[in-house]
Structure formats: C-alpha cells, structure tokens
PDB file of C-alpha atoms in Angstrom:
ATOM      1  CA  UNK A   1       6.951  18.262  -5.859  1.00  0.00           C
ATOM      2  CA  UNK A   2       5.340  17.605  -2.480  1.00  0.00           C
ATOM      3  CA  UNK A   3       6.057  20.089   0.330  1.00  0.00           C
ATOM      4  CA  UNK A   4       6.962  18.168   3.488  1.00  0.00           C
ATOM      5  CA  UNK A   5       6.606  19.369   7.074  1.00  0.00           C
ATOM      6  CA  UNK A   6       6.814  16.172   9.145  1.00  0.00           C
ATOM      7  CA  UNK A   7       8.434  12.717   8.891  1.00  0.00           C
ATOM      8  CA  UNK A   8       8.211   9.474  10.828  1.00  0.00           C
ATOM      9  CA  UNK A   9      11.603   7.762  11.038  1.00  0.00           C
ATOM     10  CA  UNK A  10      10.941   4.127  11.913  1.00  0.00           C
ATOM     11  CA  UNK A  11      14.486   3.333  12.969  1.00  0.00           C
ATOM     12  CA  UNK A  12      13.884  -0.217  14.190  1.00  0.00           C
ATOM     13  CA  UNK A  13      11.433  -3.092  14.037  1.00  0.00           C
ATOM     14  CA  UNK A  14      12.681  -4.459  17.344  1.00  0.00           C
ATOM     15  CA  UNK A  15      10.571  -4.110  20.501  1.00  0.00           C
ATOM     16  CA  UNK A  16      10.469  -5.689  23.958  1.00  0.00           C
ATOM     17  CA  UNK A  17       6.698  -6.025  23.668  1.00  0.00           C
ATOM     18  CA  UNK A  18       4.434  -8.013  21.376  1.00  0.00           C
ATOM     19  CA  UNK A  19       1.309  -5.857  21.341  1.00  0.00           C
ATOM     20  CA  UNK A  20      -1.665  -7.699  19.880  1.00  0.00           C
ATOM     21  CA  UNK A  21      -2.629  -4.709  17.719  1.00  0.00           C
ATOM     22  CA  UNK A  22       0.808  -3.458  16.567  1.00  0.00           C
ATOM     23  CA  UNK A  23       0.441  -1.874  13.124  1.00  0.00           C
ATOM     24  CA  UNK A  24       4.209  -2.308  12.530  1.00  0.00           C
ATOM     25  CA  UNK A  25       4.133  -6.019  13.470  1.00  0.00           C
ATOM     26  CA  UNK A  26       7.222  -5.373  15.606  1.00  0.00           C
ATOM     27  CA  UNK A  27       8.442  -7.428  18.570  1.00  0.00           C
ATOM     28  CA  UNK A  28      11.444  -9.167  20.122  1.00  0.00           C
ATOM     29  CA  UNK A  29      12.073 -10.958  16.821  1.00  0.00           C
ATOM     30  CA  UNK A  30      12.464  -7.659  14.943  1.00  0.00           C
ATOM     31  CA  UNK A  31      15.689  -6.022  13.827  1.00  0.00           C
ATOM     32  CA  UNK A  32      17.108  -2.576  13.137  1.00  0.00           C
ATOM     33  CA  UNK A  33      16.725  -3.318   9.439  1.00  0.00           C
ATOM     34  CA  UNK A  34      19.052  -2.384   6.596  1.00  0.00           C
ATOM     35  CA  UNK A  35      19.382   1.313   7.376  1.00  0.00           C
ATOM     36  CA  UNK A  36      22.693   2.224   9.040  1.00  0.00           C
ATOM     37  CA  UNK A  37      23.165   5.366  11.125  1.00  0.00           C
ATOM     38  CA  UNK A  38      24.839   7.103   8.174  1.00  0.00           C
ATOM     39  CA  UNK A  39      21.774   6.305   6.053  1.00  0.00           C
ATOM     40  CA  UNK A  40      19.517   7.921   8.645  1.00  0.00           C
ATOM     41  CA  UNK A  41      21.772  10.973   8.847  1.00  0.00           C
ATOM     42  CA  UNK A  42      21.618  11.363   5.088  1.00  0.00           C
ATOM     43  CA  UNK A  43      17.820  11.148   5.239  1.00  0.00           C
ATOM     44  CA  UNK A  44      17.688  13.745   8.034  1.00  0.00           C
ATOM     45  CA  UNK A  45      19.839  16.089   5.900  1.00  0.00           C
ATOM     46  CA  UNK A  46      17.481  15.644   2.973  1.00  0.00           C
ATOM     47  CA  UNK A  47      14.414  16.214   5.137  1.00  0.00           C
ATOM     48  CA  UNK A  48      15.865  19.418   6.567  1.00  0.00           C
ATOM     49  CA  UNK A  49      16.694  20.609   3.053  1.00  0.00           C
ATOM     50  CA  UNK A  50      13.067  19.997   2.039  1.00  0.00           C
ATOM     51  CA  UNK A  51      11.742  22.254   4.791  1.00  0.00           C
ATOM     52  CA  UNK A  52      10.671  19.584   7.265  1.00  0.00           C
ATOM     53  CA  UNK A  53      10.382  21.111  10.735  1.00  0.00           C
ATOM     54  CA  UNK A  54       9.841  18.018  12.875  1.00  0.00           C
ATOM     55  CA  UNK A  55      10.685  14.308  12.885  1.00  0.00           C
ATOM     56  CA  UNK A  56       9.444  11.501  15.079  1.00  0.00           C
ATOM     57  CA  UNK A  57      11.740   8.592  15.934  1.00  0.00           C
ATOM     58  CA  UNK A  58       9.585   5.517  16.253  1.00  0.00           C
ATOM     59  CA  UNK A  59       9.733   1.743  15.835  1.00  0.00           C
ATOM     60  CA  UNK A  60       9.456  -0.864  17.080  1.00  0.00           C
ATOM     61  CA  UNK A  61      10.956   0.632  20.167  1.00  0.00           C
ATOM     62  CA  UNK A  62      13.394   3.439  19.270  1.00  0.00           C
ATOM     63  CA  UNK A  63      15.058   3.294  22.711  1.00  0.00           C
ATOM     64  CA  UNK A  64      16.513  -0.059  21.613  1.00  0.00           C
ATOM     65  CA  UNK A  65      18.411   1.513  18.720  1.00  0.00           C
ATOM     66  CA  UNK A  66      22.085   1.932  19.713  1.00  0.00           C
ATOM     67  CA  UNK A  67      22.398   5.339  18.029  1.00  0.00           C
ATOM     68  CA  UNK A  68      19.124   6.986  19.054  1.00  0.00           C
ATOM     69  CA  UNK A  69      20.930   9.652  21.066  1.00  0.00           C
ATOM     70  CA  UNK A  70      23.229  10.467  18.160  1.00  0.00           C
ATOM     71  CA  UNK A  71      20.375  10.641  15.669  1.00  0.00           C
ATOM     72  CA  UNK A  72      18.304  12.903  17.910  1.00  0.00           C
ATOM     73  CA  UNK A  73      21.289  15.213  18.334  1.00  0.00           C
ATOM     74  CA  UNK A  74      21.950  15.203  14.599  1.00  0.00           C
ATOM     75  CA  UNK A  75      18.347  16.220  13.874  1.00  0.00           C
ATOM     76  CA  UNK A  76      18.426  18.960  16.518  1.00  0.00           C
ATOM     77  CA  UNK A  77      21.672  20.339  15.095  1.00  0.00           C
ATOM     78  CA  UNK A  78      19.905  20.735  11.758  1.00  0.00           C
ATOM     79  CA  UNK A  79      17.142  22.803  13.265  1.00  0.00           C
ATOM     80  CA  UNK A  80      14.510  20.072  13.506  1.00  0.00           C
ATOM     81  CA  UNK A  81      12.228  19.484  16.435  1.00  0.00           C
ATOM     82  CA  UNK A  82      12.157  15.866  17.599  1.00  0.00           C
ATOM     83  CA  UNK A  83       9.635  13.553  19.196  1.00  0.00           C
ATOM     84  CA  UNK A  84      10.583  10.081  20.430  1.00  0.00           C
ATOM     85  CA  UNK A  85       7.674   7.655  20.428  1.00  0.00           C
ATOM     86  CA  UNK A  86       8.446   4.989  23.020  1.00  0.00           C
ATOM     87  CA  UNK A  87       6.653   2.303  25.007  1.00  0.00           C
ATOM     88  CA  UNK A  88       8.687   3.646  27.979  1.00  0.00           C
ATOM     89  CA  UNK A  89       9.387   0.129  29.223  1.00  0.00           C
ATOM     90  CA  UNK A  90      13.077   0.998  29.523  1.00  0.00           C
ATOM     91  CA  UNK A  91      14.815   4.349  29.220  1.00  0.00           C
ATOM     92  CA  UNK A  92      18.622   4.072  29.323  1.00  0.00           C
ATOM     93  CA  UNK A  93      20.036   6.435  31.947  1.00  0.00           C
ATOM     94  CA  UNK A  94      22.176   8.223  29.351  1.00  0.00           C
ATOM     95  CA  UNK A  95      19.073   9.069  27.290  1.00  0.00           C
ATOM     96  CA  UNK A  96      17.240  11.078  29.917  1.00  0.00           C
ATOM     97  CA  UNK A  97      19.439  14.183  29.425  1.00  0.00           C
ATOM     98  CA  UNK A  98      18.865  13.935  25.662  1.00  0.00           C
ATOM     99  CA  UNK A  99      15.095  13.804  26.192  1.00  0.00           C
ATOM    100  CA  UNK A 100      15.336  16.864  28.437  1.00  0.00           C
ATOM    101  CA  UNK A 101      16.804  18.981  25.653  1.00  0.00           C
ATOM    102  CA  UNK A 102      14.826  21.873  24.262  1.00  0.00           C
ATOM    103  CA  UNK A 103      12.864  20.928  21.113  1.00  0.00           C
ATOM    104  CA  UNK A 104      12.634  17.265  22.208  1.00  0.00           C
ATOM    105  CA  UNK A 105       9.422  15.629  23.404  1.00  0.00           C
ATOM    106  CA  UNK A 106       8.123  12.150  24.216  1.00  0.00           C
ATOM    107  CA  UNK A 107       5.034  10.199  23.224  1.00  0.00           C
ATOM    108  CA  UNK A 108       3.768   6.867  24.482  1.00  0.00           C
ATOM    109  CA  UNK A 109       0.833   4.465  24.428  1.00  0.00           C
ATOM    110  CA  UNK A 110      -1.105   3.378  27.503  1.00  0.00           C
ATOM    111  CA  UNK A 111      -3.764   0.704  27.821  1.00  0.00           C
ATOM    112  CA  UNK A 112      -5.103   0.263  31.335  1.00  0.00           C
ATOM    113  CA  UNK A 113      -4.664   1.034  35.009  1.00  0.00           C
ATOM    114  CA  UNK A 114      -4.881  -2.732  35.586  1.00  0.00           C
ATOM    115  CA  UNK A 115      -1.457  -4.431  35.265  1.00  0.00           C
ATOM    116  CA  UNK A 116      -2.996  -7.701  34.067  1.00  0.00           C
ATOM    117  CA  UNK A 117      -5.058  -6.022  31.354  1.00  0.00           C
ATOM    118  CA  UNK A 118      -2.082  -3.913  30.282  1.00  0.00           C
ATOM    119  CA  UNK A 119       0.010  -7.106  29.998  1.00  0.00           C
ATOM    120  CA  UNK A 120      -2.718  -8.850  28.001  1.00  0.00           C
ATOM    121  CA  UNK A 121      -2.506  -6.091  25.387  1.00  0.00           C
ATOM    122  CA  UNK A 122       1.292  -5.758  25.280  1.00  0.00           C
ATOM    123  CA  UNK A 123       2.151  -9.440  25.613  1.00  0.00           C
ATOM    124  CA  UNK A 124       4.584  -8.701  28.460  1.00  0.00           C
ATOM    125  CA  UNK A 125       4.534  -7.541  32.093  1.00  0.00           C
ATOM    126  CA  UNK A 126       5.177  -3.925  31.131  1.00  0.00           C
ATOM    127  CA  UNK A 127       2.716  -1.834  33.142  1.00  0.00           C
ATOM    128  CA  UNK A 128       4.884  -1.021  36.169  1.00  0.00           C
ATOM    129  CA  UNK A 129       7.898   0.041  34.126  1.00  0.00           C
ATOM    130  CA  UNK A 130       5.889   2.150  31.701  1.00  0.00           C
ATOM    131  CA  UNK A 131       4.004   3.824  34.539  1.00  0.00           C
ATOM    132  CA  UNK A 132       7.224   4.560  36.436  1.00  0.00           C
ATOM    133  CA  UNK A 133       8.871   6.103  33.372  1.00  0.00           C
ATOM    134  CA  UNK A 134       5.792   8.201  32.607  1.00  0.00           C
ATOM    135  CA  UNK A 135       6.077   9.575  36.141  1.00  0.00           C
ATOM    136  CA  UNK A 136       9.825  10.144  35.719  1.00  0.00           C
ATOM    137  CA  UNK A 137       9.353  12.024  32.451  1.00  0.00           C
ATOM    138  CA  UNK A 138       6.785  14.291  34.125  1.00  0.00           C
ATOM    139  CA  UNK A 139       9.108  14.801  37.110  1.00  0.00           C
ATOM    140  CA  UNK A 140      11.913  15.870  34.771  1.00  0.00           C
ATOM    141  CA  UNK A 141       9.654  18.353  32.995  1.00  0.00           C
ATOM    142  CA  UNK A 142       9.831  16.518  29.660  1.00  0.00           C
ATOM    143  CA  UNK A 143       6.898  17.243  27.383  1.00  0.00           C
ATOM    144  CA  UNK A 144       4.936  13.999  27.117  1.00  0.00           C
ATOM    145  CA  UNK A 145       1.780  13.104  25.276  1.00  0.00           C
ATOM    146  CA  UNK A 146       0.006   9.772  25.738  1.00  0.00           C
ATOM    147  CA  UNK A 147      -2.595   7.855  23.802  1.00  0.00           C
ATOM    148  CA  UNK A 148      -4.914   5.300  25.355  1.00  0.00           C
ATOM    149  CA  UNK A 149      -5.644   2.694  22.701  1.00  0.00           C
ATOM    150  CA  UNK A 150      -8.962   0.854  22.932  1.00  0.00           C
ATOM    151  CA  UNK A 151      -8.325  -2.625  21.509  1.00  0.00           C
ATOM    152  CA  UNK A 152     -10.199  -5.034  23.820  1.00  0.00           C
ATOM    153  CA  UNK A 153     -13.838  -5.443  24.773  1.00  0.00           C
ATOM    154  CA  UNK A 154     -14.528  -3.767  28.109  1.00  0.00           C
ATOM    155  CA  UNK A 155     -11.011  -2.305  28.370  1.00  0.00           C
ATOM    156  CA  UNK A 156     -10.470   0.187  31.212  1.00  0.00           C
ATOM    157  CA  UNK A 157      -9.848   3.119  28.877  1.00  0.00           C
ATOM    158  CA  UNK A 158     -11.403   5.829  31.040  1.00  0.00           C
ATOM    159  CA  UNK A 159      -9.567   4.581  34.131  1.00  0.00           C
ATOM    160  CA  UNK A 160      -6.288   4.617  32.194  1.00  0.00           C
ATOM    161  CA  UNK A 161      -6.917   8.230  31.181  1.00  0.00           C
ATOM    162  CA  UNK A 162      -7.611   9.187  34.789  1.00  0.00           C
ATOM    163  CA  UNK A 163      -4.409   7.498  35.928  1.00  0.00           C
ATOM    164  CA  UNK A 164      -2.370   9.413  33.360  1.00  0.00           C
ATOM    165  CA  UNK A 165      -3.945  12.658  34.514  1.00  0.00           C
ATOM    166  CA  UNK A 166      -3.071  11.745  38.115  1.00  0.00           C
ATOM    167  CA  UNK A 167       0.536  11.152  37.032  1.00  0.00           C
ATOM    168  CA  UNK A 168       0.628  14.672  35.600  1.00  0.00           C
ATOM    169  CA  UNK A 169       0.240  13.980  31.871  1.00  0.00           C
ATOM    170  CA  UNK A 170      -1.614  16.850  30.200  1.00  0.00           C
ATOM    171  CA  UNK A 171      -1.794  15.710  26.560  1.00  0.00           C
ATOM    172  CA  UNK A 172      -3.962  12.587  26.494  1.00  0.00           C
ATOM    173  CA  UNK A 173      -5.909  11.164  23.585  1.00  0.00           C
ATOM    174  CA  UNK A 174      -7.727   7.954  22.732  1.00  0.00           C
ATOM    175  CA  UNK A 175      -7.688   5.827  19.624  1.00  0.00           C
ATOM    176  CA  UNK A 176      -9.138   2.574  18.364  1.00  0.00           C
ATOM    177  CA  UNK A 177      -7.714  -0.575  16.814  1.00  0.00           C
ATOM    178  CA  UNK A 178      -6.084   0.030  13.419  1.00  0.00           C
ATOM    179  CA  UNK A 179      -6.502  -2.879  11.040  1.00  0.00           C
ATOM    180  CA  UNK A 180      -2.890  -2.748   9.897  1.00  0.00           C
ATOM    181  CA  UNK A 181      -0.070  -5.146  10.829  1.00  0.00           C
ATOM    182  CA  UNK A 182      -1.157  -7.382  13.728  1.00  0.00           C
ATOM    183  CA  UNK A 183      -4.233  -5.193  14.030  1.00  0.00           C
ATOM    184  CA  UNK A 184      -5.649  -6.884  10.922  1.00  0.00           C
ATOM    185  CA  UNK A 185      -8.490  -9.182  11.916  1.00  0.00           C
ATOM    186  CA  UNK A 186     -10.987 -10.396   9.333  1.00  0.00           C
ATOM    187  CA  UNK A 187     -10.069  -7.815   6.690  1.00  0.00           C
ATOM    188  CA  UNK A 188      -7.039  -6.548   4.794  1.00  0.00           C
ATOM    189  CA  UNK A 189      -5.451  -3.095   5.179  1.00  0.00           C
ATOM    190  CA  UNK A 190      -7.095  -0.365   3.136  1.00  0.00           C
ATOM    191  CA  UNK A 191      -7.500   3.392   3.127  1.00  0.00           C
ATOM    192  CA  UNK A 192     -10.390   3.252   5.618  1.00  0.00           C
ATOM    193  CA  UNK A 193      -7.663   2.876   8.279  1.00  0.00           C
ATOM    194  CA  UNK A 194      -6.083   6.215   7.309  1.00  0.00           C
ATOM    195  CA  UNK A 195      -6.961   9.659   8.651  1.00  0.00           C
ATOM    196  CA  UNK A 196      -7.197  11.315   5.251  1.00  0.00           C
ATOM    197  CA  UNK A 197      -4.102  13.517   5.443  1.00  0.00           C
ATOM    198  CA  UNK A 198      -1.235  11.160   4.612  1.00  0.00           C
ATOM    199  CA  UNK A 199      -1.002  12.672   1.134  1.00  0.00           C
ATOM    200  CA  UNK A 200      -0.425  16.127   2.623  1.00  0.00           C
ATOM    201  CA  UNK A 201       3.056  17.079   3.764  1.00  0.00           C
ATOM    202  CA  UNK A 202       4.072  13.927   5.623  1.00  0.00           C
ATOM    203  CA  UNK A 203       6.235  10.908   4.885  1.00  0.00           C
ATOM    204  CA  UNK A 204       7.369   7.766   6.705  1.00  0.00           C
ATOM    205  CA  UNK A 205      10.604   5.820   6.247  1.00  0.00           C
ATOM    206  CA  UNK A 206      11.027   2.217   7.364  1.00  0.00           C
ATOM    207  CA  UNK A 207      14.016   0.335   8.838  1.00  0.00           C
ATOM    208  CA  UNK A 208      14.784  -1.060   5.368  1.00  0.00           C
ATOM    209  CA  UNK A 209      14.507   2.375   3.717  1.00  0.00           C
ATOM    210  CA  UNK A 210      11.046   2.021   2.201  1.00  0.00           C
ATOM    211  CA  UNK A 211       9.124   5.291   1.870  1.00  0.00           C
ATOM    212  CA  UNK A 212       5.410   5.313   2.689  1.00  0.00           C
ATOM    213  CA  UNK A 213       2.803   8.105   2.728  1.00  0.00           C
ATOM    214  CA  UNK A 214       2.505   7.469   6.490  1.00  0.00           C
ATOM    215  CA  UNK A 215       3.281   4.769   9.049  1.00  0.00           C
ATOM    216  CA  UNK A 216      -0.163   3.196   8.630  1.00  0.00           C
ATOM    217  CA  UNK A 217      -0.065   3.015   4.805  1.00  0.00           C
ATOM    218  CA  UNK A 218       2.633   0.342   4.764  1.00  0.00           C
ATOM    219  CA  UNK A 219       1.164  -1.452   1.746  1.00  0.00           C
ATOM    220  CA  UNK A 220       1.834   1.630  -0.424  1.00  0.00           C
ATOM    221  CA  UNK A 221       5.635   1.996  -0.795  1.00  0.00           C
ATOM    222  CA  UNK A 222       6.683   4.683  -3.270  1.00  0.00           C
ATOM    223  CA  UNK A 223      10.469   4.108  -3.258  1.00  0.00           C
ATOM    224  CA  UNK A 224      13.497   3.377  -1.096  1.00  0.00           C
ATOM    225  CA  UNK A 225      15.979   5.932   0.240  1.00  0.00           C
ATOM    226  CA  UNK A 226      18.799   3.391  -0.044  1.00  0.00           C
ATOM    227  CA  UNK A 227      18.305   3.427  -3.817  1.00  0.00           C
ATOM    228  CA  UNK A 228      17.397   7.039  -4.571  1.00  0.00           C
ATOM    229  CA  UNK A 229      17.387  10.528  -3.082  1.00  0.00           C
ATOM    230  CA  UNK A 230      14.220  11.455  -1.244  1.00  0.00           C
ATOM    231  CA  UNK A 231      13.528  14.351  -3.632  1.00  0.00           C
ATOM    232  CA  UNK A 232      13.614  11.965  -6.591  1.00  0.00           C
ATOM    233  CA  UNK A 233      11.321   9.513  -4.828  1.00  0.00           C
ATOM    234  CA  UNK A 234       8.744  12.172  -3.970  1.00  0.00           C
ATOM    235  CA  UNK A 235       8.699  13.544  -7.518  1.00  0.00           C
ATOM    236  CA  UNK A 236       8.491  10.088  -9.127  1.00  0.00           C
ATOM    237  CA  UNK A 237       5.474   8.942 -11.163  1.00  0.00           C
ATOM    238  CA  UNK A 238       4.813   6.211  -8.576  1.00  0.00           C
ATOM    239  CA  UNK A 239       4.627   8.703  -5.712  1.00  0.00           C
ATOM    240  CA  UNK A 240       2.327  10.938  -7.744  1.00  0.00           C
ATOM    241  CA  UNK A 241       0.098   7.967  -8.607  1.00  0.00           C
ATOM    242  CA  UNK A 242      -0.222   6.931  -4.952  1.00  0.00           C
ATOM    243  CA  UNK A 243      -0.952  10.509  -3.843  1.00  0.00           C
ATOM    244  CA  UNK A 244      -3.667  10.872  -6.470  1.00  0.00           C
ATOM    245  CA  UNK A 245      -5.253   7.538  -5.522  1.00  0.00           C
ATOM    246  CA  UNK A 246      -5.256   8.470  -1.836  1.00  0.00           C
ATOM    247  CA  UNK A 247      -6.727  11.907  -2.487  1.00  0.00           C
ATOM    248  CA  UNK A 248      -9.452  10.367  -4.640  1.00  0.00           C
ATOM    249  CA  UNK A 249     -10.287   7.801  -1.939  1.00  0.00           C
ATOM    250  CA  UNK A 250     -10.396  10.465   0.762  1.00  0.00           C
ATOM    251  CA  UNK A 251     -12.614  12.720  -1.352  1.00  0.00           C
ATOM    252  CA  UNK A 252     -14.992   9.798  -1.899  1.00  0.00           C
ATOM    253  CA  UNK A 253     -15.605   9.601   1.861  1.00  0.00           C
ATOM    254  CA  UNK A 254     -17.996  12.542   1.569  1.00  0.00           C
ATOM    255  CA  UNK A 255     -21.600  11.569   2.076  1.00  0.00           C
ATOM    256  CA  UNK A 256     -24.748  13.299   0.943  1.00  0.00           C
ATOM    257  CA  UNK A 257     -26.980  14.902   3.555  1.00  0.00           C
ATOM    258  CA  UNK A 258     -30.723  15.391   3.245  1.00  0.00           C
ATOM    259  CA  UNK A 259     -31.551  17.800   0.478  1.00  0.00           C
ATOM    260  CA  UNK A 260     -28.646  16.598  -1.685  1.00  0.00           C
ATOM    261  CA  UNK A 261     -26.058  18.904  -0.151  1.00  0.00           C
ATOM    262  CA  UNK A 262     -22.535  17.500   0.228  1.00  0.00           C
ATOM    263  CA  UNK A 263     -21.554  16.759   3.810  1.00  0.00           C
ATOM    264  CA  UNK A 264     -17.937  16.124   4.864  1.00  0.00           C
ATOM    265  CA  UNK A 265     -17.098  13.081   6.977  1.00  0.00           C
ATOM    266  CA  UNK A 266     -16.546  13.521  10.730  1.00  0.00           C
ATOM    267  CA  UNK A 267     -13.192  15.170  11.539  1.00  0.00           C
ATOM    268  CA  UNK A 268     -10.266  12.799  11.923  1.00  0.00           C
ATOM    269  CA  UNK A 269     -12.162   9.638  11.163  1.00  0.00           C
ATOM    270  CA  UNK A 270     -10.353   7.446  11.896  1.00  0.00           C
ATOM    271  CA  UNK A 271      -8.851   9.516  14.704  1.00  0.00           C
ATOM    272  CA  UNK A 272      -5.139   9.791  14.084  1.00  0.00           C
ATOM    273  CA  UNK A 273      -4.496  13.510  14.128  1.00  0.00           C
ATOM    274  CA  UNK A 274      -2.449  15.666  16.472  1.00  0.00           C
ATOM    275  CA  UNK A 275      -3.780  17.075  19.683  1.00  0.00           C
ATOM    276  CA  UNK A 276      -5.483  20.174  18.306  1.00  0.00           C
ATOM    277  CA  UNK A 277      -8.788  19.669  20.014  1.00  0.00           C
ATOM    278  CA  UNK A 278     -11.168  16.827  20.915  1.00  0.00           C
ATOM    279  CA  UNK A 279     -11.961  16.083  17.274  1.00  0.00           C
ATOM    280  CA  UNK A 280      -8.292  15.483  16.533  1.00  0.00           C
ATOM    281  CA  UNK A 281      -7.247  13.228  19.378  1.00  0.00           C
ATOM    282  CA  UNK A 282      -5.090  11.312  19.686  1.00  0.00           C
ATOM    283  CA  UNK A 283      -2.259  12.535  17.604  1.00  0.00           C
ATOM    284  CA  UNK A 284      -0.086  10.345  15.562  1.00  0.00           C
ATOM    285  CA  UNK A 285       1.580  13.608  14.720  1.00  0.00           C
ATOM    286  CA  UNK A 286       3.019  15.614  17.576  1.00  0.00           C
ATOM    287  CA  UNK A 287       1.363  18.852  18.574  1.00  0.00           C
ATOM    288  CA  UNK A 288       2.488  21.640  16.291  1.00  0.00           C
ATOM    289  CA  UNK A 289       3.372  19.397  13.339  1.00  0.00           C
ATOM    290  CA  UNK A 290       1.488  18.910  10.119  1.00  0.00           C
ATOM    291  CA  UNK A 291      -1.936  20.133   9.014  1.00  0.00           C
ATOM    292  CA  UNK A 292      -3.023  20.883  12.578  1.00  0.00           C
ATOM    293  CA  UNK A 293      -0.723  23.876  12.386  1.00  0.00           C
ATOM    294  CA  UNK A 294      -1.334  26.710  12.339  1.00  0.00           C
ATOM    295  CA  UNK A 295      -5.067  26.532  11.760  1.00  0.00           C
ATOM    296  CA  UNK A 296      -6.389  23.366  13.253  1.00  0.00           C
ATOM    297  CA  UNK A 297      -7.398  20.519  11.015  1.00  0.00           C
ATOM    298  CA  UNK A 298      -6.549  16.924  11.365  1.00  0.00           C
ATOM    299  CA  UNK A 299      -3.722  14.876  10.647  1.00  0.00           C
ATOM    300  CA  UNK A 300      -0.732   9.796  12.438  1.00  0.00           C
ATOM    301  CA  UNK A 301       1.403   7.521  16.133  1.00  0.00           C
ATOM    302  CA  UNK A 302       0.202   5.340  18.602  1.00  0.00           C
ATOM    303  CA  UNK A 303       1.705   1.865  18.720  1.00  0.00           C
TER     304      UNK A 303
END
C-alpha cells in the first residue's frame, strides 16, 4: 500500500477570478462540490492515520469555503502542518489569526507588476488586493511562498519577481502554463504536464470526493472518498494500475546521451516541485513536504 506524506485538499471549485490558465477550471460559477465539512474531517483523520505530515487547502479559492478555519484547526489538532493556497484577493478578517498559527503557511500566485496585465491573466481587477494582502501577510510574519506563472507572450515575469522581493517575500518560484483545465490549448492533458513524482507519496482529493494522483492529473481518478475509505482506494487494483502506468511513463522520459549511456531528464521538468533549490522551483508542494525532504529531489500548486 502506498505510503503518503502530503495531500492536496481541493475544498472548493469556486473562485472570484477566472484565470485563463486555471488547471482546475474554477471560477465564479464553481461550487463547494459534494463534500461536506464532516466528509473533509473524515478524510483528514484518514490521512493522519496514514502518516501524512502536511496538507494543502486549495481550490478554487479556499478562502471562500465557509469552514476553512474549522478545517485548518482540525488538521492542526491532528498533528498536521497546513498550507493554504490562495489568490489572496480577499482574506476574511477572522482568518488572519488562523493563518498566523504555528505550522500554518500561505502560498499564492502572482503574474505581473502591471495591474492591467495581471487583470488580463486573472480575468478580474485583482492586482491591488492581492498585492496588499501579500504585504499584510509579510507584515504579520506569516510564512508565504509565491509563484510567478508565465502564461502570456512578453509577460513581465522578472518584474513581478522583483516586486515580490520588494514586498518581503523570500520564497519565490516561476512556472509555465500547464496544459490542464483551461490551460489546455491545442492538445489534451497527458503525463507530459506532470513533474514525475505524483506516484510517490502524494494524493489529491476533489470537491466531489474524487481521488487523483495529484492536482494536475485530474483525468486519472482512482476512486472516491464518499464511496470508500482512502486506504481501500489506495490499495485498489485501479490505483495500482494508474501508479504503474505513471511510473512507466516517467521512466520513459529518459533519453540516451552520446555513447549510448542513459541520461536522466532535467530535474523537475515540468517544474512543479517544492522550493528545494533552483531546479525545483516553483513548488506545488510546500517546502518540507514530499520527495524534496529530507534529501532534495523534486516534487505540485500554482493556480
């Protein structure tokens, strides 16, 4: 049975924004799905029992979920570390003290230092609010990592990184367009969009309870936590089949160098691992979670 260390909990498909590249295809039309708070608590219990050390609450926009505070507290009470992945457009006042708790951190996406370009990517006038809440998180001493996502020709990626540094953000990575969800252009989703570690100790759970190898591998459901216990899902023949197919695809990425010697692909290609060095930026996994710990390696989540 698979040993888990990290889980994405996609608690909602609802978001204020309509980002042109959103892998989850979330937006204002989304919903919190079929999973109730009690369902999420049951999942958190099962994850803790399996040895998971960290969960990430994501969406959609997790700040829009009415029970985010309660779910974060529930996870903390079971010894889990927590990251909240938010667009930081709006942080309810009552949530700031929760985010300041020990073992809680924040993550966000950033696109440009130009408000118009930022709005073109997110589909809404979101720059000023996100920037202000980044600054507020830094002021409060909340651990925050940010990813600058390069999705448009000529986008001001370097300027966005410099602005984040000026605001006091210390964990900054970059990533490219993922051809999943609304990021799909002329192709269909496939394993080339995955980092190569979603068969190793991680799991993602959707607002309707579907279980995926990771948040990007949404076309590969292996079960549903509303129908079965997580342990049964992970030990099922379907989960084993998907893991084996992924591992075979990832192994096939190796290329042959001159002289016929096997040569591994570049680290974290595509780049979706945690911040464990330049080769593993940005991190879809928070620092200290997954294969990047304790030895460095690569592991996804930038919206």
